[in-house]
XYZ file of C-alpha atoms in Angstrom:
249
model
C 8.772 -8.567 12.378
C 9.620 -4.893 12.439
C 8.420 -2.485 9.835
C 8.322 0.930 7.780
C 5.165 2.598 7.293
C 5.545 3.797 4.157
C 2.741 5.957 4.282
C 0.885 8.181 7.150
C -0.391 10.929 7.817
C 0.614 13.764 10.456
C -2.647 16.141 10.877
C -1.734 18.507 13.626
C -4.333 22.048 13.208
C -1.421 24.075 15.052
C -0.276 24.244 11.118
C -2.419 25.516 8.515
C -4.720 23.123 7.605
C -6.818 23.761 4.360
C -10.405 22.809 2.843
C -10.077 19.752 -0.249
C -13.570 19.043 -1.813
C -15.566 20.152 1.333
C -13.451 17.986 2.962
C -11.843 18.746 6.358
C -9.574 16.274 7.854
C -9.519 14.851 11.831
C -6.276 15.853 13.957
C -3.832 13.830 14.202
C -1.251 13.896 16.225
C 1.983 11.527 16.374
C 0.782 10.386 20.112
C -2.244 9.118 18.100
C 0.044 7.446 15.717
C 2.194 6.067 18.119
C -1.061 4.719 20.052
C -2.370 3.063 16.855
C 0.491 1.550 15.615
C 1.885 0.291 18.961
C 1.462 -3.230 18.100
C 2.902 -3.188 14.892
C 6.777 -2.968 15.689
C 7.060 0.013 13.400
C 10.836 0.885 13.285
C 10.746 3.862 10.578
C 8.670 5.228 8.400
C 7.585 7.861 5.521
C 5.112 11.101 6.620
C 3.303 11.867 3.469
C 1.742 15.664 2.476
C -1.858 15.228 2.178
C -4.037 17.547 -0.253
C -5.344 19.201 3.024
C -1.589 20.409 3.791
C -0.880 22.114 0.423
C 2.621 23.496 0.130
C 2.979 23.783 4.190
C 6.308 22.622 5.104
C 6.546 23.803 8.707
C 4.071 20.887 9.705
C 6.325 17.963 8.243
C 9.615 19.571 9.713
C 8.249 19.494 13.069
C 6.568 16.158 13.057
C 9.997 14.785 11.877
C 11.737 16.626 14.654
C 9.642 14.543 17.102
C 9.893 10.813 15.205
C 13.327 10.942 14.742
C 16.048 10.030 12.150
C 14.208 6.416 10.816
C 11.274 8.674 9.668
C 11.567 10.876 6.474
C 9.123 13.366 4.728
C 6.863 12.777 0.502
C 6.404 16.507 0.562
C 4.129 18.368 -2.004
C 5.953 21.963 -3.340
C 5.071 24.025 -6.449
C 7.936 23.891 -9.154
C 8.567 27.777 -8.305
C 10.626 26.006 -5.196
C 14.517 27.197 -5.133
C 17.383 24.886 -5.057
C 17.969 26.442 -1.514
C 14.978 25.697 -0.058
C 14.732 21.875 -1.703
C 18.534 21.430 -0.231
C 17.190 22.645 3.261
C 13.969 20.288 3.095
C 16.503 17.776 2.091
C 18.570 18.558 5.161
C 15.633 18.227 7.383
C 14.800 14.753 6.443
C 11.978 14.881 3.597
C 13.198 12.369 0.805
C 10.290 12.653 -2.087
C 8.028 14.622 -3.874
C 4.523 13.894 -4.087
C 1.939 14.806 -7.023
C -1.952 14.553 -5.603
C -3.676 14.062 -8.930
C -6.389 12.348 -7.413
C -7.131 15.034 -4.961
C -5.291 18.452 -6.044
C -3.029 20.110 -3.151
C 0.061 19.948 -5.391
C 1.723 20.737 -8.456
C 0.441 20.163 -11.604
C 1.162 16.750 -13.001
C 1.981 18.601 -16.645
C 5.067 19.495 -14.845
C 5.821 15.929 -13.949
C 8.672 15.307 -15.903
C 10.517 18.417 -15.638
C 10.009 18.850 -11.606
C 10.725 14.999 -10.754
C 14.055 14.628 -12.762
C 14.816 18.446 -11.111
C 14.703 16.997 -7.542
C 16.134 13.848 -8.219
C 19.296 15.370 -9.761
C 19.087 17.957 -7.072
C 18.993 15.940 -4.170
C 18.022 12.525 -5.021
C 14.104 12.646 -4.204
C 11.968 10.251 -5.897
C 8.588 10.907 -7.373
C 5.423 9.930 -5.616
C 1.837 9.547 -7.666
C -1.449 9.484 -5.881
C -3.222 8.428 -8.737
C -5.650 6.259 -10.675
C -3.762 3.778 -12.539
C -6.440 4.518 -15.432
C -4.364 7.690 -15.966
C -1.222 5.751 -16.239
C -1.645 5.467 -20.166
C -1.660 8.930 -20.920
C 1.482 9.568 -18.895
C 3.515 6.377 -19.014
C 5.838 7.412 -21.968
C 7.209 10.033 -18.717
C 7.133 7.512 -16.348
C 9.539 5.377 -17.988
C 12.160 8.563 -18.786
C 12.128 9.293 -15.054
C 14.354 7.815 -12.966
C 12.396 6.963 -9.878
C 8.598 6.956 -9.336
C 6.433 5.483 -6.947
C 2.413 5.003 -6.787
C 0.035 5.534 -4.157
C -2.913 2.565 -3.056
C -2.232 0.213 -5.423
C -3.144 2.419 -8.601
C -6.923 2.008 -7.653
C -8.120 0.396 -10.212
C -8.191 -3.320 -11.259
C -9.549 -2.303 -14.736
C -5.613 -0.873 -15.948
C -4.142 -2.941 -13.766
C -1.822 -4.301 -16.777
C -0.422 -0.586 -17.237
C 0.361 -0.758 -13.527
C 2.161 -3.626 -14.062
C 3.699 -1.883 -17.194
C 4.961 0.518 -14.840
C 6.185 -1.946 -12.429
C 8.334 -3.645 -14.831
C 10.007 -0.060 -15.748
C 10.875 0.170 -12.070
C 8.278 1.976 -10.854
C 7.237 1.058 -6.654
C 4.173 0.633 -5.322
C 2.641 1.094 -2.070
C 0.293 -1.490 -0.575
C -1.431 1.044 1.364
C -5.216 2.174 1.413
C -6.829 -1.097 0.380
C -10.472 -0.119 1.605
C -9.573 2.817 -1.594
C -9.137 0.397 -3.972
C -11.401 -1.401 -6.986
C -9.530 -4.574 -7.421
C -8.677 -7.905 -6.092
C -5.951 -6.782 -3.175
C -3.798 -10.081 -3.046
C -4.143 -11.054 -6.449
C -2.776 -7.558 -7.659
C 0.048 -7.626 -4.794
C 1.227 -10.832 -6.203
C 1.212 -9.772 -9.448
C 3.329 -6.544 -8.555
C 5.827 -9.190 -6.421
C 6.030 -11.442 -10.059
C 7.029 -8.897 -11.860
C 9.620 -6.648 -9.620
C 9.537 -8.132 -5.767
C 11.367 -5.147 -4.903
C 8.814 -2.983 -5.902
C 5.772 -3.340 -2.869
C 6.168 -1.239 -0.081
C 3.343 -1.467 3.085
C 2.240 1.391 4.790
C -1.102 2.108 7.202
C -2.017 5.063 5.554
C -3.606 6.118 8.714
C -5.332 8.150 9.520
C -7.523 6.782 6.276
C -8.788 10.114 5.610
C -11.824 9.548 3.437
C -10.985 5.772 3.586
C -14.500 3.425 3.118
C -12.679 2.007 6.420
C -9.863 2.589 8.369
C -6.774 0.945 8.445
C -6.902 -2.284 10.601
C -4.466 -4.948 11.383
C -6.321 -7.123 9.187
C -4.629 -5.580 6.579
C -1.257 -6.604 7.606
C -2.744 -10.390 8.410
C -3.743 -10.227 4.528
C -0.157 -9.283 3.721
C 1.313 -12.363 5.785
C -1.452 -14.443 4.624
C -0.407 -13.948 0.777
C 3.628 -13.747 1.227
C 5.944 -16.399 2.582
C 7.826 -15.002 5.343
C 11.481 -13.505 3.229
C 8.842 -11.560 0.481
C 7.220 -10.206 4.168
C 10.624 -9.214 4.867
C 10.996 -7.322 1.557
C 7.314 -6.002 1.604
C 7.066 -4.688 5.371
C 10.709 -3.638 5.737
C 13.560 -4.024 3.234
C 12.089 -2.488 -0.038
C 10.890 0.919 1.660
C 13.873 1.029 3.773
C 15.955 1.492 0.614
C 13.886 3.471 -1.334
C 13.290 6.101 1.102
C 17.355 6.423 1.472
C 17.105 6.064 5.380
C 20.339 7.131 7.010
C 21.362 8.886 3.811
């Protein structure tokens, strides 16, 4: 079964490369990425910012260069950004914006609204949210203006998983991604998502699992097809992401 990776990580210290936390990340090259994922009959994908990579664009361009026209850019930029630039970045292949609340590296999410409905109108980006879905809450009256919003890791945490769910049913995507991240019951809370919206789950690696407990493992897709009958696979691993991230458009 082919699929999109709907979220990795390009690390390549030829491009700046800052501190997070104390935190440095590996390198990470796309051989390495090729090399991990060779057995996984990944046929497109979505590179995704990390805090690490602040508002460095150079990185992403050239990383896209090299996968090709089935992989697109979740880029973080500061709202300052001109139309120009987002146009050329649109040009070039990314196809979101990403907010790191859970690690900083981007803008501020008290721009949210403003800044996600800007690109979108702009150039059709969605929204992407690394954050914990106990924060969902305070922000889901935006959520539900914006046209198109997706969340990182499963929102987190099992505890709010109802808002998540709140979310879900206001359109809202999620990526099955980072489960070694997360404080909750992984297939229970995919299944849930699938009840309520099955075009909502996305999968993606998120290698390299930078500050992951563990890294991503192929176990992880095995607990995907171990939960799904084989046509919500098809939607999970391929069809959903495919459409969301625009590819070919």
């Amino acid at each position: 079964m082919k699929r999109f990776d709907a979220h990795f990580h390009i690390i390549d210290y030829d491009y700046e490369i800052q501190e997070n936390n104390g935190y440095w990340p590996p390198q990470y090259d796309i051989e390495e990425y090729r090399s991990a994922t060779s057995d996984l009959e990944i046929a497109g994908g979505a590179i995704v910012s990390g805090s690490f990579q602040g508002f460095d664009q150079d990185y992403l361009i050239d990383a896209l260069e090299h996968l090709g026209p089935r992989f697109v850019g979740v880029t973080q930029l500061p709202m300052s950004t001109t139309d120009e630039e987002i146009i050329r970045l649109n040009e070039q292949g990314v196809r979101a914006l990403r907010f790191n609340v859970k690690r900083g590296g981007s803008e501020s999410l008290e721009n949210l609204e403003y800044f996600a409905q800007r690109v979108y109108d702009l150039v059709g980006w969605h929204s992407e949210l690394y954050i914990d879905s106990q924060q969902l809450p305070d922000i889901s009256p935006v959520i539900h203006r914006l046209p198109a919003i997706s969340i990182d890791h499963l929102g987190l945490s099992e505890e709010v998983l109802p808002h998540l769910l709140d979310a879900v049913d206001h359109g809202v995507r999620v990526k099955a991604t980072g489960f070694s991240r997360v404080d909750l019951d992984v297939a229970q809370a995919m299944r849930q998502i699938y009840e309520v919206n099955p075009d909502a789950l996305m999968f993606g690696t998120d290698l390299p699992s930078t500050r992951a407990p563990r890294p991503f493992s192929v176990e992880d897709v095995h607990l995907i097809e171990d939960t799904f009958y084989a046509q919500a696979c098809g939607k999970i691993f391929w069809e959903n992401a495919h459409e969301w991230y625009r590819i070919g458009r």
